[in-house]
CSV table of C-alpha atoms and ligand atoms in Angstrom, one decimal:
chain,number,residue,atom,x,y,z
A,624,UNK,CA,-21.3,-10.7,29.6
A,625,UNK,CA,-18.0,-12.8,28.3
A,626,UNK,CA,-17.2,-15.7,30.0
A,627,UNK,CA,-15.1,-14.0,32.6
A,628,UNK,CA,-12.7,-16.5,33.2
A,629,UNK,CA,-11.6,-15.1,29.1
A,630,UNK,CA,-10.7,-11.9,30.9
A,631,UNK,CA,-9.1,-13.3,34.3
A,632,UNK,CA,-7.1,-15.5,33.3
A,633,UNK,CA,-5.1,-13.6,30.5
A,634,UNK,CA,-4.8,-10.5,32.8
A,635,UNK,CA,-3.3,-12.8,35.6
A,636,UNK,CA,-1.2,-14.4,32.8
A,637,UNK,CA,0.3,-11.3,31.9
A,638,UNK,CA,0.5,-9.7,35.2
A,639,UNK,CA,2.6,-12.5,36.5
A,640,UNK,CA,5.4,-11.4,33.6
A,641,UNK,CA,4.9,-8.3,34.6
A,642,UNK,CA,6.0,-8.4,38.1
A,643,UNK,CA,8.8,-10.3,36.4
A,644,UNK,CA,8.9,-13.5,39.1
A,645,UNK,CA,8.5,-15.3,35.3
A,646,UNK,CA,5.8,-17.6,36.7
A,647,UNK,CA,3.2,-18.2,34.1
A,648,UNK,CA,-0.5,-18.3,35.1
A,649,UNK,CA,-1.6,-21.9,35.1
A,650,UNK,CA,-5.8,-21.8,36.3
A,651,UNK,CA,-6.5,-25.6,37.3
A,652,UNK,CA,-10.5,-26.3,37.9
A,653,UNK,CA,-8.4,-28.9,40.5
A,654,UNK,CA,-7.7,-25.8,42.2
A,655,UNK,CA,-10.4,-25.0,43.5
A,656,UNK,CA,-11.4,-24.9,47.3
A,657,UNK,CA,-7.6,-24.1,48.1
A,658,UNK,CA,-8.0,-21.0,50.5
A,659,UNK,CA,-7.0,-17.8,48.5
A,660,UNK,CA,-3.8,-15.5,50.1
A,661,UNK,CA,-5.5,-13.0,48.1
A,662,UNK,CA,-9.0,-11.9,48.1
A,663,UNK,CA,-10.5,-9.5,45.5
A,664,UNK,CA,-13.9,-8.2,45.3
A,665,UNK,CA,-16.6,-9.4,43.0
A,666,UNK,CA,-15.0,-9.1,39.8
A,667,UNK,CA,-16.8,-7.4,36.9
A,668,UNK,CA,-16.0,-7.2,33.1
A,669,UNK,CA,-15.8,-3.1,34.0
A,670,UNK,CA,-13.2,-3.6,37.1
A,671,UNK,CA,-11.6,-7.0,36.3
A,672,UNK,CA,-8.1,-5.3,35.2
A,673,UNK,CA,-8.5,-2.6,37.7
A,674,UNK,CA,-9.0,-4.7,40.8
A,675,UNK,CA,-6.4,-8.0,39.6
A,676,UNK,CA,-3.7,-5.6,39.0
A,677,UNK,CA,-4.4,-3.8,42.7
A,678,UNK,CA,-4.3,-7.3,44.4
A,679,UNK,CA,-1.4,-8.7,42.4
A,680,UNK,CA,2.0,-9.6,44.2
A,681,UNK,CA,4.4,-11.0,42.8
A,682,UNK,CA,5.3,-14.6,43.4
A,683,UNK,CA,2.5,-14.9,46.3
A,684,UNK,CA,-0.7,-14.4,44.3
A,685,UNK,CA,-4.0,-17.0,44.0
A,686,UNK,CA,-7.1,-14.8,43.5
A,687,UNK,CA,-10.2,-16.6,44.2
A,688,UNK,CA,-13.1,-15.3,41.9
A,689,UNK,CA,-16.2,-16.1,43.6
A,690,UNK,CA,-18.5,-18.2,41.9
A,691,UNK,CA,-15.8,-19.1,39.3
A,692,UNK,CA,-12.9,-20.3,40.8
A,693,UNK,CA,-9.5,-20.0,41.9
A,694,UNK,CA,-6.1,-18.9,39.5
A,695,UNK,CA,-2.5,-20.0,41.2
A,696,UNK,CA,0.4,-17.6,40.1
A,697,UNK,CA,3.5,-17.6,41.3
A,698,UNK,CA,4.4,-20.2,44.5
A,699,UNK,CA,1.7,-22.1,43.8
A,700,UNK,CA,2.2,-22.6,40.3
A,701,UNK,CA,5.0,-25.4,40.6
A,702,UNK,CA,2.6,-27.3,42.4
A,703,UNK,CA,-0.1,-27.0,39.6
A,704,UNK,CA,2.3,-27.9,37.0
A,705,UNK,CA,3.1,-30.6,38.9
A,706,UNK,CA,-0.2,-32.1,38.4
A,707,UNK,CA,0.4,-31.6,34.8
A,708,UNK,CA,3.7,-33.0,34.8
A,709,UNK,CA,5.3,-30.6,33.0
A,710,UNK,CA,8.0,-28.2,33.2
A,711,UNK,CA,8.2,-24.6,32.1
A,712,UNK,CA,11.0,-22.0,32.6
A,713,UNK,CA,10.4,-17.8,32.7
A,714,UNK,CA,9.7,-15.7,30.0
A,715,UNK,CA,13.2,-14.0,30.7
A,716,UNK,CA,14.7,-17.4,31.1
A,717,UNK,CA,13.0,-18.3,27.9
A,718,UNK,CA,14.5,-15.2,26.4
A,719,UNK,CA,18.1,-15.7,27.3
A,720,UNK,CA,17.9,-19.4,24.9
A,721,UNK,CA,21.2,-18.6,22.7
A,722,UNK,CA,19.5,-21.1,20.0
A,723,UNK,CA,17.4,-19.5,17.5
A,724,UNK,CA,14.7,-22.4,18.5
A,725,UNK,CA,14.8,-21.5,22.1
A,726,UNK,CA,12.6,-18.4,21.5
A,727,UNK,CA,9.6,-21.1,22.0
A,728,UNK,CA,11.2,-22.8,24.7
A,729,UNK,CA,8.6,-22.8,27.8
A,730,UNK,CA,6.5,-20.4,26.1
A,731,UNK,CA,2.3,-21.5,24.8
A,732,UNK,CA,1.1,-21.9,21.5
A,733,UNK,CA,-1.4,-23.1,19.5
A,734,UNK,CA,-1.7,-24.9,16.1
A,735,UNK,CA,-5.0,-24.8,14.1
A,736,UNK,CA,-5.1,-27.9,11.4
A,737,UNK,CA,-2.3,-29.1,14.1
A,738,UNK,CA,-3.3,-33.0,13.6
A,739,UNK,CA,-1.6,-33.6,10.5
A,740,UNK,CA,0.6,-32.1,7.9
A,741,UNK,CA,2.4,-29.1,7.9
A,742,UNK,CA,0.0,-28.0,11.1
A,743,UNK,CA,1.4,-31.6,12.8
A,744,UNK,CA,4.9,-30.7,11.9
A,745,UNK,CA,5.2,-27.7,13.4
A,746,UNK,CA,3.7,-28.9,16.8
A,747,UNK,CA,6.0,-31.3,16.9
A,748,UNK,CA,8.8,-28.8,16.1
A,749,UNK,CA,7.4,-26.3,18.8
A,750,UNK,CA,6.9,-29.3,21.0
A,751,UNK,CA,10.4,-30.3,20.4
A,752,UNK,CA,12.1,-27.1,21.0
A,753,UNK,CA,10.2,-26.9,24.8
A,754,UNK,CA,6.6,-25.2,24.1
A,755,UNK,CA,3.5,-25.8,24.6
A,756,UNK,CA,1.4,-26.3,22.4
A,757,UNK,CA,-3.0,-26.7,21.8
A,758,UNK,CA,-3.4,-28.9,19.0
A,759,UNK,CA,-6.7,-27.3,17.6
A,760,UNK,CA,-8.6,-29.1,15.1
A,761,UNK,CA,-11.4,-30.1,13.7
A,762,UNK,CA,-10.4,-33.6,13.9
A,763,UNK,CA,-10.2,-34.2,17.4
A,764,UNK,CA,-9.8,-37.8,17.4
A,765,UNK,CA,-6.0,-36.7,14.9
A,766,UNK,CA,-5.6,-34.2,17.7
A,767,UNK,CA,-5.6,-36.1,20.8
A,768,UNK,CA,-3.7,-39.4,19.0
A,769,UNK,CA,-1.0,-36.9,18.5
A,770,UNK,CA,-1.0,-35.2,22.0
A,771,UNK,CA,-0.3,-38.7,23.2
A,772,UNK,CA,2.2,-39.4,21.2
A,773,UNK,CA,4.2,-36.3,22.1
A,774,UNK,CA,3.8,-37.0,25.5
A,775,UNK,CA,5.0,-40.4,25.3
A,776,UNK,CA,7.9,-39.5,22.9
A,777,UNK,CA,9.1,-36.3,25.1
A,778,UNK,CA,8.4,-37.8,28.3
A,779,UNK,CA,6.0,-34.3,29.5
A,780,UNK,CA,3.0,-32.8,29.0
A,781,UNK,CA,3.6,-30.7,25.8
A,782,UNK,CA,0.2,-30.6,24.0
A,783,UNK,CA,-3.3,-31.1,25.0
A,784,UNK,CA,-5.8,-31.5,22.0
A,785,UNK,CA,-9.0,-29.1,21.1
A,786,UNK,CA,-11.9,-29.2,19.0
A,787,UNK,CA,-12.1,-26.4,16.7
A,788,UNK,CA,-13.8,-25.7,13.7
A,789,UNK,CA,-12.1,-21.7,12.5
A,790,UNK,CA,-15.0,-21.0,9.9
A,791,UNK,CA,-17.4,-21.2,13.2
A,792,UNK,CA,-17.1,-18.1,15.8
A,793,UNK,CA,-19.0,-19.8,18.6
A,794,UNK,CA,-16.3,-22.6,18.4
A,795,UNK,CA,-13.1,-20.6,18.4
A,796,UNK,CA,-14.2,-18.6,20.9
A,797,UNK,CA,-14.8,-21.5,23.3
A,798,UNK,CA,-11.6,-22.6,22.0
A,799,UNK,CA,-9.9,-19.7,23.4
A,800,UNK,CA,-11.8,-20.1,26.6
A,801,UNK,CA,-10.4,-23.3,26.8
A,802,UNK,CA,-7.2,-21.7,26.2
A,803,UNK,CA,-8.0,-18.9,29.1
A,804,UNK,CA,-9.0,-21.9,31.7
A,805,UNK,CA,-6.4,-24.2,31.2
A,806,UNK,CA,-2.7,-21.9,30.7
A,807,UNK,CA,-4.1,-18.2,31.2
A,808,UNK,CA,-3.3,-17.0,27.8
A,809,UNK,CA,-0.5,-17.9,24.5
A,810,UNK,CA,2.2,-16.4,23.3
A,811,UNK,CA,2.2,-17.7,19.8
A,812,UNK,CA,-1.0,-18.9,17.7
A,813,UNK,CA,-0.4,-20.2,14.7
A,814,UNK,CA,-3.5,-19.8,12.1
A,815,UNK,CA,-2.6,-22.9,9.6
A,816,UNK,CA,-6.0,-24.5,8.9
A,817,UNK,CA,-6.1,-24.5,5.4
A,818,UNK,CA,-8.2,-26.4,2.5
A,819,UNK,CA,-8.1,-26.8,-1.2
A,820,UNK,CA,-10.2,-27.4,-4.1
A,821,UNK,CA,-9.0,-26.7,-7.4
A,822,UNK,CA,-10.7,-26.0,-10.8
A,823,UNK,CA,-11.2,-24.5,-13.9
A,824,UNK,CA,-12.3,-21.0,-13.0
A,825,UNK,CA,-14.8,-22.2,-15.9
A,826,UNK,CA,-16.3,-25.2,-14.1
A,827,UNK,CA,-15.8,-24.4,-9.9
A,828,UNK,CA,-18.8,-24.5,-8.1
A,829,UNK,CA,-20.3,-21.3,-6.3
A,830,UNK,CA,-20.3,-24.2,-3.2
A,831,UNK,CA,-16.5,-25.0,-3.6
A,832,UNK,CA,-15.1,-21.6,-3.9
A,833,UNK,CA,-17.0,-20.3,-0.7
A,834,UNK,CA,-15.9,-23.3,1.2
A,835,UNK,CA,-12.4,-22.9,0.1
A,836,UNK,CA,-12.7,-19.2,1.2
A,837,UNK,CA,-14.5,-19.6,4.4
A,838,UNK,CA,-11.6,-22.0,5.9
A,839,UNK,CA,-8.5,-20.2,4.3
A,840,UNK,CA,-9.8,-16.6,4.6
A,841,UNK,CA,-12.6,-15.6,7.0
A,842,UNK,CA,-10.8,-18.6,9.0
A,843,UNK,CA,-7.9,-16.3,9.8
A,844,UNK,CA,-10.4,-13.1,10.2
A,845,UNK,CA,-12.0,-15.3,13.1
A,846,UNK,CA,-9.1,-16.6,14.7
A,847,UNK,CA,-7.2,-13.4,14.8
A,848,UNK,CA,-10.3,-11.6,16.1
A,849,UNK,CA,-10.6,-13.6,19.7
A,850,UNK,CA,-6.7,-15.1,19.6
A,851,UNK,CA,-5.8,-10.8,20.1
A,852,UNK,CA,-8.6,-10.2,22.2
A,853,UNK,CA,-6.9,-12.8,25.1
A,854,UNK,CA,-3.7,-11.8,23.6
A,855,UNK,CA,-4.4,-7.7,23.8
A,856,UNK,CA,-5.6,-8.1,27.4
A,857,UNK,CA,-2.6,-10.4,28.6
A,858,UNK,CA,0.0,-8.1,26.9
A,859,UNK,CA,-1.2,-5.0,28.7
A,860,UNK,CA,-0.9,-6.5,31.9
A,861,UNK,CA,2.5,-7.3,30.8
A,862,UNK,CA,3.4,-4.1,29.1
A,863,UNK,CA,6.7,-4.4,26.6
A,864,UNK,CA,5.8,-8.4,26.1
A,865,UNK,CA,5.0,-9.2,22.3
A,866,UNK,CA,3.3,-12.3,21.1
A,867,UNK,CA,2.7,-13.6,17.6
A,868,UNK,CA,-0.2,-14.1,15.3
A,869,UNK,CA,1.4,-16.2,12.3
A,870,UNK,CA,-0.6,-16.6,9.6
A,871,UNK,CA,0.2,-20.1,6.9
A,872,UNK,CA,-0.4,-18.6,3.7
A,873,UNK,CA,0.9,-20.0,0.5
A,874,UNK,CA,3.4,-19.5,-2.1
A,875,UNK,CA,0.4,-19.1,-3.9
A,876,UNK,CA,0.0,-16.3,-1.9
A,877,UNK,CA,2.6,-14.4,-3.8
A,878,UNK,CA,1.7,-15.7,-7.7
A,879,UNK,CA,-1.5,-16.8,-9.1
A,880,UNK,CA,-1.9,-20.7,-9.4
A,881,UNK,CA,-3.5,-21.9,-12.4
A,882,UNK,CA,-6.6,-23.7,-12.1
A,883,UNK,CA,-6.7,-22.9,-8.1
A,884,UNK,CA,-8.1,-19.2,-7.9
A,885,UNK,CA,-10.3,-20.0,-4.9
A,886,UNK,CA,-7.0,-20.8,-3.1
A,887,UNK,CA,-4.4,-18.5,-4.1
A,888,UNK,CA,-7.3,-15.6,-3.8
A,889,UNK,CA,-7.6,-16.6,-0.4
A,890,UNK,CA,-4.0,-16.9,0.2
A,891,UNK,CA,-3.3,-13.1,-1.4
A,892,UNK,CA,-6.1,-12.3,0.8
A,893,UNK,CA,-4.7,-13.1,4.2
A,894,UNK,CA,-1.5,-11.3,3.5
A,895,UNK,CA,-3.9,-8.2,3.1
A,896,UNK,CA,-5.3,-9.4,6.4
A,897,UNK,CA,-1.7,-10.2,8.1
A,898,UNK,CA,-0.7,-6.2,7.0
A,899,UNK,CA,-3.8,-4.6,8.3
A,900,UNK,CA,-3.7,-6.5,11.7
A,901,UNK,CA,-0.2,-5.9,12.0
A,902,UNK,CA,-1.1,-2.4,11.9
A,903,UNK,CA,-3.9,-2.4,14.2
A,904,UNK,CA,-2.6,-4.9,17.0
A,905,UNK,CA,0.9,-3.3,17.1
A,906,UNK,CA,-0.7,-1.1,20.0
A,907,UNK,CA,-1.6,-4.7,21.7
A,908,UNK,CA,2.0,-6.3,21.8
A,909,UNK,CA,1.4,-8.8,19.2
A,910,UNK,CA,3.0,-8.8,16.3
A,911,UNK,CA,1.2,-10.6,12.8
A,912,UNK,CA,3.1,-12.5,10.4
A,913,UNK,CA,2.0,-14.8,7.4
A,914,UNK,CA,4.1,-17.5,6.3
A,915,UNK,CA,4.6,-18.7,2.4
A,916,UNK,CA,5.7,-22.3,2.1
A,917,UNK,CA,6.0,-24.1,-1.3
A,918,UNK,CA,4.7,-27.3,-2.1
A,919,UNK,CA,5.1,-29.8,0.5
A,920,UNK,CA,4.9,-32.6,-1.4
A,921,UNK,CA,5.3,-35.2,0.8
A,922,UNK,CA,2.4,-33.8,3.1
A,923,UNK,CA,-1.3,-35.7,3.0
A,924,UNK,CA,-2.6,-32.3,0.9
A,925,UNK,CA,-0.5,-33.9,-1.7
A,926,UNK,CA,0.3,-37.2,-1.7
A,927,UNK,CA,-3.2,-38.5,-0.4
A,928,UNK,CA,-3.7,-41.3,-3.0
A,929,UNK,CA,-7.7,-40.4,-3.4
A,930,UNK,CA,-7.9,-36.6,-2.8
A,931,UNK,CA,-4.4,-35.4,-2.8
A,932,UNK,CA,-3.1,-32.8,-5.0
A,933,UNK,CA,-1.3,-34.8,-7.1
A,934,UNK,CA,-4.4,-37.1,-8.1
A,935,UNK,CA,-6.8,-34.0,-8.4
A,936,UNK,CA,-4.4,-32.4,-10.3
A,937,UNK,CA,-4.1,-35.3,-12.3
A,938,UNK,CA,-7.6,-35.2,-13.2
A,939,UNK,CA,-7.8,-31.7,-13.9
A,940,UNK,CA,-5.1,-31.3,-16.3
A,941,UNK,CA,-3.6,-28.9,-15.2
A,942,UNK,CA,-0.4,-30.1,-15.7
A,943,UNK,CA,-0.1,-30.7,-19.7
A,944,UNK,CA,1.3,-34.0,-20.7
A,945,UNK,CA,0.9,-35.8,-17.3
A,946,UNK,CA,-0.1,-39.3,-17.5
A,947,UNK,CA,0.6,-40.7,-13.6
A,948,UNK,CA,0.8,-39.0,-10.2
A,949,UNK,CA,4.9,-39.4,-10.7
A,950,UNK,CA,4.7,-37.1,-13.5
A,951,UNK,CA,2.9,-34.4,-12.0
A,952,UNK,CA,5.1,-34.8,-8.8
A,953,UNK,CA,8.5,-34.5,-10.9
A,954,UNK,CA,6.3,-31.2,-12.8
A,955,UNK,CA,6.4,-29.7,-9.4
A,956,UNK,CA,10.1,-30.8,-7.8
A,957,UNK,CA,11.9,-29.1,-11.5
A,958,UNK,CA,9.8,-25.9,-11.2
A,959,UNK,CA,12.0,-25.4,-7.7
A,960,UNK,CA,15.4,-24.1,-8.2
A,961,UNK,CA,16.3,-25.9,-4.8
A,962,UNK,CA,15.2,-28.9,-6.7
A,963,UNK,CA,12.6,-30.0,-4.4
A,964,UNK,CA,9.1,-29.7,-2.0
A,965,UNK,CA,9.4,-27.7,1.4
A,966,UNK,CA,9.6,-29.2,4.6
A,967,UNK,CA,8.4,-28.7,7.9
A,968,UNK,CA,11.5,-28.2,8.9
A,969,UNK,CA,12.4,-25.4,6.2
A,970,UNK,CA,8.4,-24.0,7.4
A,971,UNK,CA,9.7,-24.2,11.2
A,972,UNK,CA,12.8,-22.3,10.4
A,973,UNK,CA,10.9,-19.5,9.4
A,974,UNK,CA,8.6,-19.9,12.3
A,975,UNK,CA,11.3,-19.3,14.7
A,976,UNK,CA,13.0,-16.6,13.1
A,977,UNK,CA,9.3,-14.5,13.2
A,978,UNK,CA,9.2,-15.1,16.4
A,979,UNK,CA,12.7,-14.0,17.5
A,980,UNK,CA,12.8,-11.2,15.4
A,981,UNK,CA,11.5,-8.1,17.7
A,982,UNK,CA,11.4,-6.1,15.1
A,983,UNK,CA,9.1,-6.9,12.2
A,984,UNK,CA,5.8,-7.1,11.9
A,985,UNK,CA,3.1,-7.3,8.6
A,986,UNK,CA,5.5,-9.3,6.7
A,987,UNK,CA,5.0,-12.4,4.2
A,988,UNK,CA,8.1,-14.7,4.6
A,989,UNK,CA,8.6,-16.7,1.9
A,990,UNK,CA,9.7,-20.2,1.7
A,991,UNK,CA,9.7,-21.8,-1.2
A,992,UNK,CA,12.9,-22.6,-2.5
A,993,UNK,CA,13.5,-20.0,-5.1
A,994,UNK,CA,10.3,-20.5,-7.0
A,995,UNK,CA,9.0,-16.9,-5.8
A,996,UNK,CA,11.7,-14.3,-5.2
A,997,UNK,CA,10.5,-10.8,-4.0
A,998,UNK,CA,10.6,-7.9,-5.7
B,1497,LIG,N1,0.7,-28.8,1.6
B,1497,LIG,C1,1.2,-27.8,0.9
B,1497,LIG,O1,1.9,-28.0,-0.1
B,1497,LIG,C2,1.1,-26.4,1.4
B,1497,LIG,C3,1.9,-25.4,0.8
B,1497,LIG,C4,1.7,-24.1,1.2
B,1497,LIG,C5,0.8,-23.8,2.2
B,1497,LIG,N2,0.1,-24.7,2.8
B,1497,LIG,C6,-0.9,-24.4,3.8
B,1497,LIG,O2,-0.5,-25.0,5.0
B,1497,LIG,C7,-1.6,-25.3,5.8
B,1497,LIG,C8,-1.7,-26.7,6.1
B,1497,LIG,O3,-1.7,-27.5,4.9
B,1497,LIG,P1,-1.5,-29.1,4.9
B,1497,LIG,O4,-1.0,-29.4,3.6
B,1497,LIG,O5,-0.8,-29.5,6.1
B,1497,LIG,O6,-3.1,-29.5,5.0
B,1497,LIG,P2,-3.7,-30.9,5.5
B,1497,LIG,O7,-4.9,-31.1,4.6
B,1497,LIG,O8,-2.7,-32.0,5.5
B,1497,LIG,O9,-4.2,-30.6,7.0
B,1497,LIG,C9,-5.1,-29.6,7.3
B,1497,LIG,C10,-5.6,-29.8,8.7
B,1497,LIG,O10,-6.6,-28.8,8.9
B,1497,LIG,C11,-7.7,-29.4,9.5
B,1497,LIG,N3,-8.9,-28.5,9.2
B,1497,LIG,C12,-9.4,-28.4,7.9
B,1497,LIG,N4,-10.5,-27.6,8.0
B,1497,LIG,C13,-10.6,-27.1,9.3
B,1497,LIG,C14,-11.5,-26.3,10.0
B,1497,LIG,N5,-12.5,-25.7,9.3
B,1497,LIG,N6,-11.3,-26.1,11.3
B,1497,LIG,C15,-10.2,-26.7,11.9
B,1497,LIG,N7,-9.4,-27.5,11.3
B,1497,LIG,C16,-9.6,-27.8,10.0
B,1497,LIG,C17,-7.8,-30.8,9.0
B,1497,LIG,O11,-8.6,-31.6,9.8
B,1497,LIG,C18,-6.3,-31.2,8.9
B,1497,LIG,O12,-5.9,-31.8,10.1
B,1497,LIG,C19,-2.8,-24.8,4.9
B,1497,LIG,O13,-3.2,-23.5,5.3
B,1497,LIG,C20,-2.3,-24.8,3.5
B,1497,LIG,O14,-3.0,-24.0,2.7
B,1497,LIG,C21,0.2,-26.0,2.4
């Protein structure tokens, strides 16, 4: 049987938008022992959906699940956010934002590869703009250091770190759990875990290439697979409500990179992922995008004085001529007709704008200065 709680909680999540009071689901283990206004039967992975939606009201609702615990909706929700010290506002509130980055304001996401780099940025732009947000990495120790700092900086709880590694099942899906038992559900995940190894087609290793591919490809096949389970059974509680699945591909995800096939193959790859999800999980309310950034050059994956880009680069030739880490860097900048590296602002941008936009799904947005242009 799945951990039930996975099933519960997102149903509860998406029921409470559903009876449009705009009070998100927040399941506290502190909440236990509180007595229930509403009782349901023993809850089975067969009647679960059945028997929530029958005991649902609006605005009144805790459903005590025996032997696993108690979920607060509605008037009891405040009070459970209070212990979190945090403040979120309706869906509908969140909805009615005139700024394009209020689409994420008071909503949940999650962040693979959120402890540094582009996957840091953009929690602390969705942080910023009033999410959220599960910082979900593999480094834990990067993941919680950052939490904190948010909190401190923005004065609320606005991200709570998780251990994650996306090339593992059994760990994503406990990360989801995690996910189910702490908010209910998401509204935005944000697949951006991402490694790279380059080489001479000639010279990578067998090792190297499938490690490459497990993060950057199957990676994304994992994550989608149990971030639209929680997501498909939350939505149809909440029918009409669409979340996002955003994939971080690559500008190498639109043109080959030299000496980097393992990468940009995976990179094409999840764009032929994004577009077949799309298709499929249209039917769910979630809509899957991939994102294309260029080069951020500034970012660890480049300038990391052992193992960045640049150095490994360097060493690989790849770019003809170059004699320091400067040279490859100014190689990179003049290839740009914008004349220089993305940003995680520039990648946040077009973040927001795939979330806002209700109508559009499968797409690869690019952002990479001019360097690719779309046919
Ligand atoms: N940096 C760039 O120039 C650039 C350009 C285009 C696209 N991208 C993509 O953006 C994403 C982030 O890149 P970045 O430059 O910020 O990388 P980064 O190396 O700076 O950070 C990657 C993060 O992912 C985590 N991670 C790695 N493997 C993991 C795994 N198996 N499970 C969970 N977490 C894992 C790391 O701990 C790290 O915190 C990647 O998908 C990358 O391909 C980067």
């Amino acid at each position: 049987m799945s951990d039930m709680i996975s099933l519960i909680a997102p149903c509860l999540r998406g029921l409470s938008f559903d009876g449009n009071k705009g009070k998100i689901v927040l399941f506290s283990e502190k909440s236990r022992g509180v007595s229930p206004a509403i009782k349901t039967g023993v809850l089975t992975e067969e009647n679960y959906a059945e028997e929530l939606t029958k005991a649902w009201k609006p605005g009144t609702a805790l459903v005590t699940v025996e032997g696993i615990g108690s979920f607060y909706l509605g008037e009891s929700y405040d009070e459970a956010l209070a212990l979190a010290d945090g403040k979120l506002c309706t869906p509908a509130e969140a909805a009615t934002v005139a700024d394009r980055n209020g689409v994420v304001k008071n909503k949940t996401a999650l962040v693979t590869g959120g402890a540094q780099g582009f996957g840091e940025g953009m929690v602390r732009g969705l942080a910023e703009a009033g999410a959220f947000v599960y910082i979900a990495d593999m480094n834990l120790a990067g993941a919680e250091k950052l939490a904190d700092t948010l909190k401190a900086e923005l004065g609320r709880t606005c991200a709570c770190a998780v251990s994650v590694n996306v090339t593992d099942e059994d760990s994503v899906e406990a990360m989801m759990n995690k996910v189910a038992r702490t908010t209910g559900g998401l509204d935005i995940f944000v697949s951006n875990a991402g490694v790279l190894k380059a080489g001479s087609v000639k010279e990578m290793t067998l090792k190297d290439f499938s490690f490459v591919t497990s993060v950057d490809y199957t990676g994304f096949f994992i994550c989608t697979k149990f971030a639209s389970k929680q997501m498909t059974i939350q939505n149809k509680a909440a029918k009409g409500y669409l979340t996002d699945i955003i994939c971080i591909s690559s500008k190498s995800g639109l043109e080959g990179s030299n000496k980097n096939g393992a990468y940009a193959g995976a990179k094409f790859g999840v764009i032929g992922l994004t577009q077949s999800f799309a298709l499929e999980l249209v039917a769910d309310g979630i809509k899957v995008n991939a994102l294309c950034p260029g080069n951020f050059l500034d970012g660890p994956l480049w300038s990391d004085p052992n193992r960045g880009l640049f150095v490994q680069y360097l060493n690989a030739g790849k770019v003809p001529g170059a004699k320091t880490v400067a040279d490859v860097r100014r190689f990179y900048e003049s290839k740009v007709p914008l004349d220089r590296g993305c940003t995680t602002e520039d990648v946040m941008k077009a973040l927001f704008y795939t979330v806002d936009q209700k109508y559009e799904t499968g797409q690869a947005v690019p952002i990479t200065g001019g360097q690719v242009m779309l046919n």
